[in-house]
Coordinates of C-alpha atoms in Angstrom, one line a residue:
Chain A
X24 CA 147.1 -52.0 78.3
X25 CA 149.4 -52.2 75.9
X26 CA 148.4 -54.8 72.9
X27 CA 151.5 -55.6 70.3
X28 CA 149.5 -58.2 68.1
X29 CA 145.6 -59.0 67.6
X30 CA 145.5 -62.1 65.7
X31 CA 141.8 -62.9 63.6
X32 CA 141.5 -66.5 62.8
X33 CA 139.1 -66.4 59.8
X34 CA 140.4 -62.9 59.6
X35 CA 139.8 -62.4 55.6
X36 CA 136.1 -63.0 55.6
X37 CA 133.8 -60.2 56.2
X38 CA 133.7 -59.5 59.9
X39 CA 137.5 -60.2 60.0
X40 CA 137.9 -57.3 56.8
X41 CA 135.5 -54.9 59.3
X42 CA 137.3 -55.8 62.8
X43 CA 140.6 -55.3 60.9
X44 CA 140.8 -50.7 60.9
X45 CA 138.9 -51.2 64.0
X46 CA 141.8 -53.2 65.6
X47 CA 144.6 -51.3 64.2
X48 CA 143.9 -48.0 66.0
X49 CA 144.4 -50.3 69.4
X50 CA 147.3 -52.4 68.8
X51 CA 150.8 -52.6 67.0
X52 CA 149.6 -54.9 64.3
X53 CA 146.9 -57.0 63.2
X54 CA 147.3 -60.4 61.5
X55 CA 144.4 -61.8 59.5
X56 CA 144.3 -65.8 58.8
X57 CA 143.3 -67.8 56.3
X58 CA 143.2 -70.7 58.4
X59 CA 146.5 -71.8 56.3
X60 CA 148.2 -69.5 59.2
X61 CA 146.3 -70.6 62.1
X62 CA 148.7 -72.1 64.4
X63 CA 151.5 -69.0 63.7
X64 CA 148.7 -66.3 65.0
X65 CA 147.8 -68.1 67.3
X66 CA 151.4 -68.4 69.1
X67 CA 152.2 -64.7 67.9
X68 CA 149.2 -62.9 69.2
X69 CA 148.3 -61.5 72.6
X70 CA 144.7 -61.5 71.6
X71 CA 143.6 -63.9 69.7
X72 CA 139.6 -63.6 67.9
X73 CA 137.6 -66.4 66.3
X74 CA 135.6 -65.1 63.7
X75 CA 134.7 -68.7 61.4
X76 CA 131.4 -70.4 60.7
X77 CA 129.0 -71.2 63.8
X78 CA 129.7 -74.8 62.3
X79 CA 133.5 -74.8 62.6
X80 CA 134.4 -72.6 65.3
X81 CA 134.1 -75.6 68.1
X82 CA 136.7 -77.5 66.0
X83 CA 139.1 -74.7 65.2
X84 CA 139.3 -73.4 68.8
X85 CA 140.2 -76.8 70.2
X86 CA 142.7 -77.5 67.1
X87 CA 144.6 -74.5 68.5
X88 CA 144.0 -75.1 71.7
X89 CA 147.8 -76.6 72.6
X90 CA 148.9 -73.5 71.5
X91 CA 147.1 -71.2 73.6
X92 CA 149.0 -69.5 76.6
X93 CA 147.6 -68.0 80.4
X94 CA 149.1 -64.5 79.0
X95 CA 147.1 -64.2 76.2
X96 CA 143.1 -63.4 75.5
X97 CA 140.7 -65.5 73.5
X98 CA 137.2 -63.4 71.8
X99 CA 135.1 -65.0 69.3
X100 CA 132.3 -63.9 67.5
X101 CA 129.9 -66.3 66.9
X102 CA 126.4 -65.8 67.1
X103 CA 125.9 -68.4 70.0
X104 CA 127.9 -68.0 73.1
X105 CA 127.5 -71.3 75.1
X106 CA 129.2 -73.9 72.7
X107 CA 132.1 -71.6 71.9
X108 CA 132.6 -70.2 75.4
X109 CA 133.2 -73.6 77.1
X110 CA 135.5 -74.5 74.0
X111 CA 137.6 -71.3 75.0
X112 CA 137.6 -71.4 78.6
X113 CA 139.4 -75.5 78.1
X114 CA 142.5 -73.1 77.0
X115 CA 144.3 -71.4 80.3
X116 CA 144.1 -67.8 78.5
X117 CA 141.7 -65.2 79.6
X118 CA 138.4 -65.7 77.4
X119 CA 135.4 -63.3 76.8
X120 CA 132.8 -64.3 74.2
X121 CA 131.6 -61.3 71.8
X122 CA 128.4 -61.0 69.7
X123 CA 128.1 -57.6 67.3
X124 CA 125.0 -58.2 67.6
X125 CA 125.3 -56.7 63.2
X126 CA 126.6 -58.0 60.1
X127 CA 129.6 -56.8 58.3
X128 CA 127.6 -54.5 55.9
X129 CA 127.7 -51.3 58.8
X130 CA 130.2 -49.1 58.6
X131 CA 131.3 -48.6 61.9
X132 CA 130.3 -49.8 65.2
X133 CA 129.0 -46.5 66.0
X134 CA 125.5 -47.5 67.7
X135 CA 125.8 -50.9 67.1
X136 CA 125.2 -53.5 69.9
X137 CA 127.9 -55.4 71.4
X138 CA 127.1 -58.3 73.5
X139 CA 130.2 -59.7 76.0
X140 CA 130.4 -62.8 78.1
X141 CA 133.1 -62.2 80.4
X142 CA 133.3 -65.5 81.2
X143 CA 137.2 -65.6 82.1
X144 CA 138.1 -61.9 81.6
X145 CA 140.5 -61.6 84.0
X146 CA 142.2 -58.1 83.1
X147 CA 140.8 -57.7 79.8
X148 CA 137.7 -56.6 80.2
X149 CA 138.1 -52.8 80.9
X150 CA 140.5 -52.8 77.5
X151 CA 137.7 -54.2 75.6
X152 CA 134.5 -52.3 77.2
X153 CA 136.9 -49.3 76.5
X154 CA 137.9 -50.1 72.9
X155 CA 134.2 -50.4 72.2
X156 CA 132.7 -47.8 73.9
X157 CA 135.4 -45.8 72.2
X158 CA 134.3 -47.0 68.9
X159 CA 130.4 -45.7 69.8
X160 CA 129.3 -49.2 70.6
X161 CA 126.6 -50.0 72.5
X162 CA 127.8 -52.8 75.0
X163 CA 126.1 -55.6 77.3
X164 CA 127.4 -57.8 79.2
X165 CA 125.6 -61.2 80.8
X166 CA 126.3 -65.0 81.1
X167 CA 126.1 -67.0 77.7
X168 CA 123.5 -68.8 78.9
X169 CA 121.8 -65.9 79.1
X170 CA 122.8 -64.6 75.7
X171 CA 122.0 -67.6 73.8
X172 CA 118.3 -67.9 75.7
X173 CA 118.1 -64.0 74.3
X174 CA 119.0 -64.7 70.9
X175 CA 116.9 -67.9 70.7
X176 CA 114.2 -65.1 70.5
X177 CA 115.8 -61.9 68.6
X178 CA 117.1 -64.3 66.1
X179 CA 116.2 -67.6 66.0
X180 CA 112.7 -66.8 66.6
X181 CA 112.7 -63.9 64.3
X182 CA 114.5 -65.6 61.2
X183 CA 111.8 -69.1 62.1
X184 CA 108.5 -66.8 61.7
X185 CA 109.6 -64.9 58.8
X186 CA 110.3 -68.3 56.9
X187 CA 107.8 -70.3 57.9
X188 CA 105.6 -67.1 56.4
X189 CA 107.2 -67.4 53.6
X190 CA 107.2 -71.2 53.2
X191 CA 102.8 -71.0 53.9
X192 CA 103.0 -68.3 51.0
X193 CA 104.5 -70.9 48.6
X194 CA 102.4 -73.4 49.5
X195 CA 99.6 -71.8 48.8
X196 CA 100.8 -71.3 45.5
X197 CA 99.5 -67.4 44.8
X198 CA 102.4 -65.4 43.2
X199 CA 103.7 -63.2 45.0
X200 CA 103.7 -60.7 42.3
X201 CA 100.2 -60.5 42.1
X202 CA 100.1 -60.7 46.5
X203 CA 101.4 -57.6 46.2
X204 CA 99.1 -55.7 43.9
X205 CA 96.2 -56.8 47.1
X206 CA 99.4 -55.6 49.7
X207 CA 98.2 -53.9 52.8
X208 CA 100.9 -51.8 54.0
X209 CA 101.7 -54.3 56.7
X210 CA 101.8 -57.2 54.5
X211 CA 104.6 -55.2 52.3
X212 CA 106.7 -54.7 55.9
X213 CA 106.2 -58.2 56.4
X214 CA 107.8 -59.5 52.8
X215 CA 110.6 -56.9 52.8
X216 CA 111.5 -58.7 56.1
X217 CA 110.8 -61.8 54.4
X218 CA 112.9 -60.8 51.3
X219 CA 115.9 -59.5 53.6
X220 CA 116.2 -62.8 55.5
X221 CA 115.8 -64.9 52.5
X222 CA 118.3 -62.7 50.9
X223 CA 120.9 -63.6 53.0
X224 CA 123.6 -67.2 53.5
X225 CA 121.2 -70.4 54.1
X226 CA 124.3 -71.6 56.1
X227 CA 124.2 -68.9 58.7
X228 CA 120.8 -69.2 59.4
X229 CA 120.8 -72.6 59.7
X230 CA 123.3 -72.6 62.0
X231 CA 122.1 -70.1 64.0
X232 CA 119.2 -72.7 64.3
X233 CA 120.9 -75.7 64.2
X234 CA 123.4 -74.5 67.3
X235 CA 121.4 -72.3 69.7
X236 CA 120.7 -74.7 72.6
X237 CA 117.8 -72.8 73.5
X238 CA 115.8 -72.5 70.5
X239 CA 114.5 -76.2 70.9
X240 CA 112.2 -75.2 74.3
X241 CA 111.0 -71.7 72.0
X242 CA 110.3 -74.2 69.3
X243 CA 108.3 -76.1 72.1
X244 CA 106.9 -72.9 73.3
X245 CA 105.6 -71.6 69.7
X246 CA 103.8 -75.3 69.1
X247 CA 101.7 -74.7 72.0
X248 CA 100.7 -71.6 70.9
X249 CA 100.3 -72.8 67.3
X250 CA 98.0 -75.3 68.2
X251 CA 96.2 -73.4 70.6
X252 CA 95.9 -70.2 67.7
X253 CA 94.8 -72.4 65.1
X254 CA 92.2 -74.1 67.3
X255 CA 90.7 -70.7 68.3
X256 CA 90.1 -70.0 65.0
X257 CA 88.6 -73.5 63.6
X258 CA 86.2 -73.5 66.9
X259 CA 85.8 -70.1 66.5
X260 CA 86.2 -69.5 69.8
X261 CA 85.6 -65.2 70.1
X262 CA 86.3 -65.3 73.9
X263 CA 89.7 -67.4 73.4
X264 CA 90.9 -65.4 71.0
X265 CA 89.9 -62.0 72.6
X266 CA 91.6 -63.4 75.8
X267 CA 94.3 -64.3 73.6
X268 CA 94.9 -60.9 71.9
X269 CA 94.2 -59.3 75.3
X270 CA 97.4 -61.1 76.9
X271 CA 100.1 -60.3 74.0
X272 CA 98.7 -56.5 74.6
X273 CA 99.6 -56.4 78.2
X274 CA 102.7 -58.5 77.6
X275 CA 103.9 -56.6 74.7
X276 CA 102.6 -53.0 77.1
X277 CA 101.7 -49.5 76.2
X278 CA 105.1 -48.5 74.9
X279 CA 105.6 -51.4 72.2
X280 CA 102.4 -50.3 71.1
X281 CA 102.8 -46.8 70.9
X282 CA 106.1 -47.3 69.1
X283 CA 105.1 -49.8 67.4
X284 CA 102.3 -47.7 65.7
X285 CA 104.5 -44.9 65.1
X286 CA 107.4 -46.5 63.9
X287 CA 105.5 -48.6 61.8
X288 CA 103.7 -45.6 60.6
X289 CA 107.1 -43.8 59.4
X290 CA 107.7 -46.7 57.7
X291 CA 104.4 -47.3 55.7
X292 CA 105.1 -43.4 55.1
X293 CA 108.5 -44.4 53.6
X294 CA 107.0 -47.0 51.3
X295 CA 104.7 -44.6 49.7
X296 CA 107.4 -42.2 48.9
X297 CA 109.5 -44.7 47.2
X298 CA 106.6 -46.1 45.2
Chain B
X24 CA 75.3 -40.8 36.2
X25 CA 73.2 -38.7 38.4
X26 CA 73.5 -39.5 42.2
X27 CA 70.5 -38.0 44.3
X28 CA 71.7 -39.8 47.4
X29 CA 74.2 -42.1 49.6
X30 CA 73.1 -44.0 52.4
X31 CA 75.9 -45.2 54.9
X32 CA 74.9 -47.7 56.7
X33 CA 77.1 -47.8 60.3
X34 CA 78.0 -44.3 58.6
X35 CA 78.6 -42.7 62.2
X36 CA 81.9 -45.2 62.6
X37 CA 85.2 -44.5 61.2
X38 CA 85.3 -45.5 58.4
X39 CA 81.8 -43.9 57.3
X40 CA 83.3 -40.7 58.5
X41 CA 85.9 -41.0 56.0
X42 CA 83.8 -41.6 53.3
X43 CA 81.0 -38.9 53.9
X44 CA 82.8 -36.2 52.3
X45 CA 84.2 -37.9 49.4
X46 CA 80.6 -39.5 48.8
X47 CA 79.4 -35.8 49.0
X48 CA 81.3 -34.7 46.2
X49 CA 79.7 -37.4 43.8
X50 CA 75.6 -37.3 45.0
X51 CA 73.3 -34.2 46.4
X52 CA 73.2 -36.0 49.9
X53 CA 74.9 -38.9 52.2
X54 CA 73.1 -39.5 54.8
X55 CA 74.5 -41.5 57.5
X56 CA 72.8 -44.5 59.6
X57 CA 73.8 -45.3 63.4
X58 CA 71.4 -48.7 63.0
X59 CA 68.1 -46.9 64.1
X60 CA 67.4 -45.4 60.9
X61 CA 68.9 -48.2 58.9
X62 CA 65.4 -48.7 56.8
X63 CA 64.3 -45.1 56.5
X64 CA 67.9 -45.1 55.0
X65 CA 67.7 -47.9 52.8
X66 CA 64.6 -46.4 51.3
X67 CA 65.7 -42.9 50.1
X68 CA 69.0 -43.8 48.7
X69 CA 70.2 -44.5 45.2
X70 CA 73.2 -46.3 46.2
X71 CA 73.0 -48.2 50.0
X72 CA 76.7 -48.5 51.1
X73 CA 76.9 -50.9 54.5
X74 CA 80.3 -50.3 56.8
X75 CA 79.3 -52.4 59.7
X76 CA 81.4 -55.0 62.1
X77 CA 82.2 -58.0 60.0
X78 CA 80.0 -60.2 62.4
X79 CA 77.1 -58.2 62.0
X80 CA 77.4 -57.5 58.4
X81 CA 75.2 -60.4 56.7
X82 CA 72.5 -60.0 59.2
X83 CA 72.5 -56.3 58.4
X84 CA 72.1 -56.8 55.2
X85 CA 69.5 -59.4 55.4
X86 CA 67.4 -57.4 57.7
X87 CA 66.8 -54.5 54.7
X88 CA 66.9 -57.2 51.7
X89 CA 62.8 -56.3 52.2
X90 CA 63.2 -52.5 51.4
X91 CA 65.5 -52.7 48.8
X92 CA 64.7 -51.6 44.8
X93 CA 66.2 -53.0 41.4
X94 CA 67.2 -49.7 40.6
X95 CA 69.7 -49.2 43.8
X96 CA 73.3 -50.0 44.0
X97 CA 74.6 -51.8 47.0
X98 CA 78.1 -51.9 48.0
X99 CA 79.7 -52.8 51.4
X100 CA 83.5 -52.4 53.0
X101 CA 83.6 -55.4 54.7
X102 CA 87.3 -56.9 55.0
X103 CA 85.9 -60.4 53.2
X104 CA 83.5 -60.7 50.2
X105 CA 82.6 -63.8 49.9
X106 CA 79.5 -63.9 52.4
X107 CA 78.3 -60.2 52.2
X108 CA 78.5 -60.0 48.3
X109 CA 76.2 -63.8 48.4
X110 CA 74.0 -61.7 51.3
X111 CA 73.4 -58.6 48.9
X112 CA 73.0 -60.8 45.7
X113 CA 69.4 -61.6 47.4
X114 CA 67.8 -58.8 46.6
X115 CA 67.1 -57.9 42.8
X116 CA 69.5 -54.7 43.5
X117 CA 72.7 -54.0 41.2
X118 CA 75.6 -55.1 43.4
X119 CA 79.6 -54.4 43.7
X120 CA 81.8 -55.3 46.4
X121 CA 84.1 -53.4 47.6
X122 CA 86.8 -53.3 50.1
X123 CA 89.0 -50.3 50.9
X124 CA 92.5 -52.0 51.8
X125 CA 93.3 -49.7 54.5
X126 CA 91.9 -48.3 58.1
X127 CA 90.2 -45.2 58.8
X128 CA 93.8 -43.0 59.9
X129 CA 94.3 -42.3 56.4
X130 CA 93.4 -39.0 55.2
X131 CA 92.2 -39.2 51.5
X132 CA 92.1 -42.7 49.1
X133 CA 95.0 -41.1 46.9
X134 CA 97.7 -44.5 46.4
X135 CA 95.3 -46.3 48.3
X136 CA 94.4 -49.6 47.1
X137 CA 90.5 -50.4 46.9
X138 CA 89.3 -53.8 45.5
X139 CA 86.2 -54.1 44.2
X140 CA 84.0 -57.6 43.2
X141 CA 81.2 -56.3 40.7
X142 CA 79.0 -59.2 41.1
X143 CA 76.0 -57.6 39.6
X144 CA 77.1 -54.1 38.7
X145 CA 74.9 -53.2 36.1
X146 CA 75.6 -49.7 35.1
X147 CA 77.2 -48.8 37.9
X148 CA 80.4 -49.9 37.5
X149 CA 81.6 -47.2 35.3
X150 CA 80.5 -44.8 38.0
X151 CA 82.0 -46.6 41.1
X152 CA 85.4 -47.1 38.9
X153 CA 85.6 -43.7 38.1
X154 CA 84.9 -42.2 41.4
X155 CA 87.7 -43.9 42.4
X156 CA 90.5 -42.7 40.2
X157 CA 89.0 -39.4 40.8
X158 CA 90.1 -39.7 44.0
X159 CA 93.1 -41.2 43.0
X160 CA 92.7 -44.6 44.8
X161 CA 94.3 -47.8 42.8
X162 CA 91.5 -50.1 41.7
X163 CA 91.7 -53.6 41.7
X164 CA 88.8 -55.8 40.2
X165 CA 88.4 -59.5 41.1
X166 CA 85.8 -62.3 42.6
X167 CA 84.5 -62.6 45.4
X168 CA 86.3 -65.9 45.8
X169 CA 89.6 -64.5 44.7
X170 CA 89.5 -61.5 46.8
X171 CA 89.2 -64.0 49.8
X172 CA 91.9 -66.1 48.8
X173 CA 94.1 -63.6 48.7
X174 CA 93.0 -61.8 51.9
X175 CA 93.9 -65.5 53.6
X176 CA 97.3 -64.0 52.8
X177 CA 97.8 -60.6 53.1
X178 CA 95.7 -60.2 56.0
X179 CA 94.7 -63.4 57.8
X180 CA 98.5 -64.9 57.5
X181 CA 100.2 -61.7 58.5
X182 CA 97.9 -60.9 61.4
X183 CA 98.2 -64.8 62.5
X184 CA 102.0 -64.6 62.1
X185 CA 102.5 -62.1 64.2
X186 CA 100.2 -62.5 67.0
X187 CA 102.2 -66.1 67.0
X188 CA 105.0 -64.4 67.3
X189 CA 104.0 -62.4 70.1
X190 CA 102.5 -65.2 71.8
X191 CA 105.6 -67.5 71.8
X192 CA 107.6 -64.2 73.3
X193 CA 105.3 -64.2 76.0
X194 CA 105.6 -68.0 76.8
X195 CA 109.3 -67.6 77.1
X196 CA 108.7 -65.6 80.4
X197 CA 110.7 -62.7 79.1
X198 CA 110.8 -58.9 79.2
X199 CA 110.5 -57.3 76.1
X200 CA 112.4 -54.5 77.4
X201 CA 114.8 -56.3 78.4
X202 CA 114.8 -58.2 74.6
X203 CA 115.2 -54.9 73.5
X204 CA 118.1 -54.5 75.2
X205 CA 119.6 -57.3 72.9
X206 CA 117.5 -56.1 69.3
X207 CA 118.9 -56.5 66.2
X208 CA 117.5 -54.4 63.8
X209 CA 115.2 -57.1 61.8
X210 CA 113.7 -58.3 65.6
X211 CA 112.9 -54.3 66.1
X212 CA 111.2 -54.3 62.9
X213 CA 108.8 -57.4 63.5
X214 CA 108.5 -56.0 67.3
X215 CA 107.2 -52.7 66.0
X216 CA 105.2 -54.8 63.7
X217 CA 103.6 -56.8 66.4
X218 CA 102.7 -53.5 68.0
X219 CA 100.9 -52.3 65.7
X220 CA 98.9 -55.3 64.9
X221 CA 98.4 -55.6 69.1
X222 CA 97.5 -51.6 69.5
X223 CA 94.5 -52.5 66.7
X224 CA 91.2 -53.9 67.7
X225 CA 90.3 -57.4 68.9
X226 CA 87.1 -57.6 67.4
X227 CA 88.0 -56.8 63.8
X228 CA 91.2 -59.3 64.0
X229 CA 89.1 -61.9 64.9
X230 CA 86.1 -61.4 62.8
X231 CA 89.1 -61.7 59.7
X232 CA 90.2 -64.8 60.8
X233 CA 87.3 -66.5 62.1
X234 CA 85.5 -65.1 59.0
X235 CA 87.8 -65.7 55.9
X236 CA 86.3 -68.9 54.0
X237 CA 89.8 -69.3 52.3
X238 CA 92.2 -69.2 55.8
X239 CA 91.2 -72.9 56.7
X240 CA 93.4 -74.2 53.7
X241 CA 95.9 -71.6 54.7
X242 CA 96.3 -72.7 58.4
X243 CA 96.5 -76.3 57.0
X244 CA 99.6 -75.5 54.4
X245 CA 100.7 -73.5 57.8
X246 CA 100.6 -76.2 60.1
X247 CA 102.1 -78.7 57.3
X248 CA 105.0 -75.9 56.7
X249 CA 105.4 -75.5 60.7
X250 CA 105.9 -79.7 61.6
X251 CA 108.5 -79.9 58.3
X252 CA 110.5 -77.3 59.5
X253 CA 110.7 -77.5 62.8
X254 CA 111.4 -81.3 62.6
X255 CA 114.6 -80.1 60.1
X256 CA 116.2 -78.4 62.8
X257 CA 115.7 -80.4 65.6
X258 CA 116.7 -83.1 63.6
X259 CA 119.8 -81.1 62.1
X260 CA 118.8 -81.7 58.7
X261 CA 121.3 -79.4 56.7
X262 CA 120.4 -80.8 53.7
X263 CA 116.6 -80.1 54.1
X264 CA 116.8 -77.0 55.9
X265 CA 119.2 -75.4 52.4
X266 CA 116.6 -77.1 50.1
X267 CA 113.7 -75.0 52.2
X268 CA 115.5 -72.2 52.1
X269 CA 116.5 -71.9 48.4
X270 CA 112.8 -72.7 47.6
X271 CA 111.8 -69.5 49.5
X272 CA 114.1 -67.4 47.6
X273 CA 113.1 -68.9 44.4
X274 CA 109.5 -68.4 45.7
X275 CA 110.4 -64.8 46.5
X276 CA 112.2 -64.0 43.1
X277 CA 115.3 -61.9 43.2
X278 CA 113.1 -59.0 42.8
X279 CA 111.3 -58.8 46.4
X280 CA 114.9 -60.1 47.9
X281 CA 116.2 -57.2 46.1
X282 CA 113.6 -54.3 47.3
X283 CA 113.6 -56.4 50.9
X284 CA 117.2 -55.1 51.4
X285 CA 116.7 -52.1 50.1
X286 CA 113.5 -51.0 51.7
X287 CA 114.2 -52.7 55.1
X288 CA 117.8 -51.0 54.9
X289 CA 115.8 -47.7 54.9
X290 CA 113.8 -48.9 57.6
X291 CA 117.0 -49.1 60.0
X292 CA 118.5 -45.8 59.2
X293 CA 115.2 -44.5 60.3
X294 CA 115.1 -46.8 63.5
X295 CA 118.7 -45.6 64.3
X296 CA 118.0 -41.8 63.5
X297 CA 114.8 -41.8 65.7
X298 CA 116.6 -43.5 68.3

């Protein structure tokens, strides 16, 4: 396939600046916009990739949408696929949501994961399976349905139980300086996790919160098991609990366990060398 | 200080094992206890060290409080303090708490943290204290209470988190293999975490949580932190959900959210080379 332009809408932030080289070795030229530009990429490009805020990316598809022809292909990048997906496919180009499933601080996309819903791909999708596979990329492909019921776990999940640990810890108003001198090695993994997430934009996460239409039943799912935890423990309840643990063993199997262990293991090795 | 001989009470489990030949370089003999010669034991030692299950640990100790001489030391490993340090302050012995802040894989004490409660220490403390630095452990001294508060945190909270974690995975009805598939680095990291905590033991998880004085006011400032922020994103509070999130990183301090970057960045080259 042969691809004159690539046009980025939201092209000069940090995914844009990444996706830029990566573009250029696959097309004639690639135009980055500062959203001052939007509606000139948008006509001059034959693909044309959303990369904006999870918050805006609804209102800047469909503000191009007159614009948008059958020959070219819409990509976005947005950490949610649904929303975004059903914005595109209201345009008569081909669409295909993306996730780099990464942020803009890697290098490269060698062994990064890619995820694509292909959801009107029409000839497009062997160029882009090809252009990442060529670039080392690990990629997926499935519905966004089913992407944004996945990342309503590896992220939305993920980022909720590291600050809602971190939100007890202030609350219980113990330093965290002097937490650390008592640290067991896991409790150190635990706050560097903590400390990466809260290290990063409170708008990102919140949106990846705020958006993912499947988060609400996890949210649902992790009350249940809240409740049912915590009443375990105030009953003391042995046989609930070792029923409890027994079940997240067999549902988490041998292999998570095993890896877990030695990963983990590497890691706590790790720490003491960087003491 | 001249040591004739250590007793290890529930000497022939792991953590006993451990101990017997460091004890050995400090006393003539350490004889070990499998619970049916607990009192011939308690009688010919100078210092009476009990590493039994958590659960069983009071009733232990109250079953020798008969036997036991002013002139013996008694120290325990047990995960809390509170209770067993109250337990062994019964007898007119010198007593020290003590709890080694790691499991019995590790191969000597050296960086090891070891917290110790001297409650009635006598002249022992000078020998306890410098037995450890000897061995090149990292001594922390503190109350009972204290030590309890803080274990609430670094142990109870971390273990809770995570098994929560775990749980709500499994109530989604999905694969973790096939969540894998879809990992971002950070949702590896508290995978492997979860499988480390699951590949432990049942009985020692929940004797720490049902056992901990000082987790009750933890799970309450938990729960309280759980309904806030849940309701801010199924409301779409932005405004709330930026204020809970600067208040964790100013919680944190730019310090941990510093070395949690750092350190978890090390963690994912490691993930991605071991691939």
């Amino acid at each position: 396939m042969n691809i004159n332009t690539i046009g980025i809408i939201g092209g000069k932030g940090k995914m844009g600046r990444l996706f830029e080289p990566i573009f250029k070795r696959y097309a004639k030229k690639v135009l980055l916009s500062d959203m001052t530009s939007n509606e000139k990429i948008a006509k001059e490009s034959d693909v044309l990739v959303f990369t904006v805020p999870i918050a805006s990316t609804i209102e800047v598809i469909e503000s191009l949408l007159p614009l948008i022809r059958k020959d070219q292909l819409l990509l976005d990048f947005t950490s949610i696929k649904e929303k975004p997906c059903e914005a595109m496919l209201k345009s008569s180009a081909s669409v295909i949501g993306m996730h780099p499933m990464f942020g803009p601080s890697v290098q490269t996309l060698e062994g990064q994961t890619v995820v694509l819903c292909p959801v009107r791909p029409d000839e497009w999708l062997d160029w882009i399976v090809d252009l990442l596979r060529k670039e080392k990329a690990t990629v997926i492909q499935t519905t966004p349905e089913k992407h944004d019921r996945m990342m309503a776990v590896v992220q939305c999940l993920v980022h909720f139980t590291s600050l809602l640990f971190s939100k007890t810890m202030k609350e219980e108003g113990i330093n965290p300086e002097e937490l650390f001198q008592y640290a067991s090695p896991v409790y150190r993994m635990q706050l560097y996790i903590a400390g990466r997430i809260a290290n990063q934009s409170a708008e990102l996460y919140r949106d990846i919160q705020f958006q993912n239409p499947a988060f609400e039943k996890t949210l649902e799912n992790m009350t249940e098991s809240f409740e049912t935890m915590k009443s375990t423990i105030l009953k003391h309840d042995g046989d609930k609990f070792e029923e409890t643990f027994k079940e997240i063993q067999d549902f988490l199997g041998p292999e998570i366990l095993d890896e877990g262990q030695t990963m983990t293991n590497m890691f706590i090795k790790l720490m003491r060398s960087s003491c």
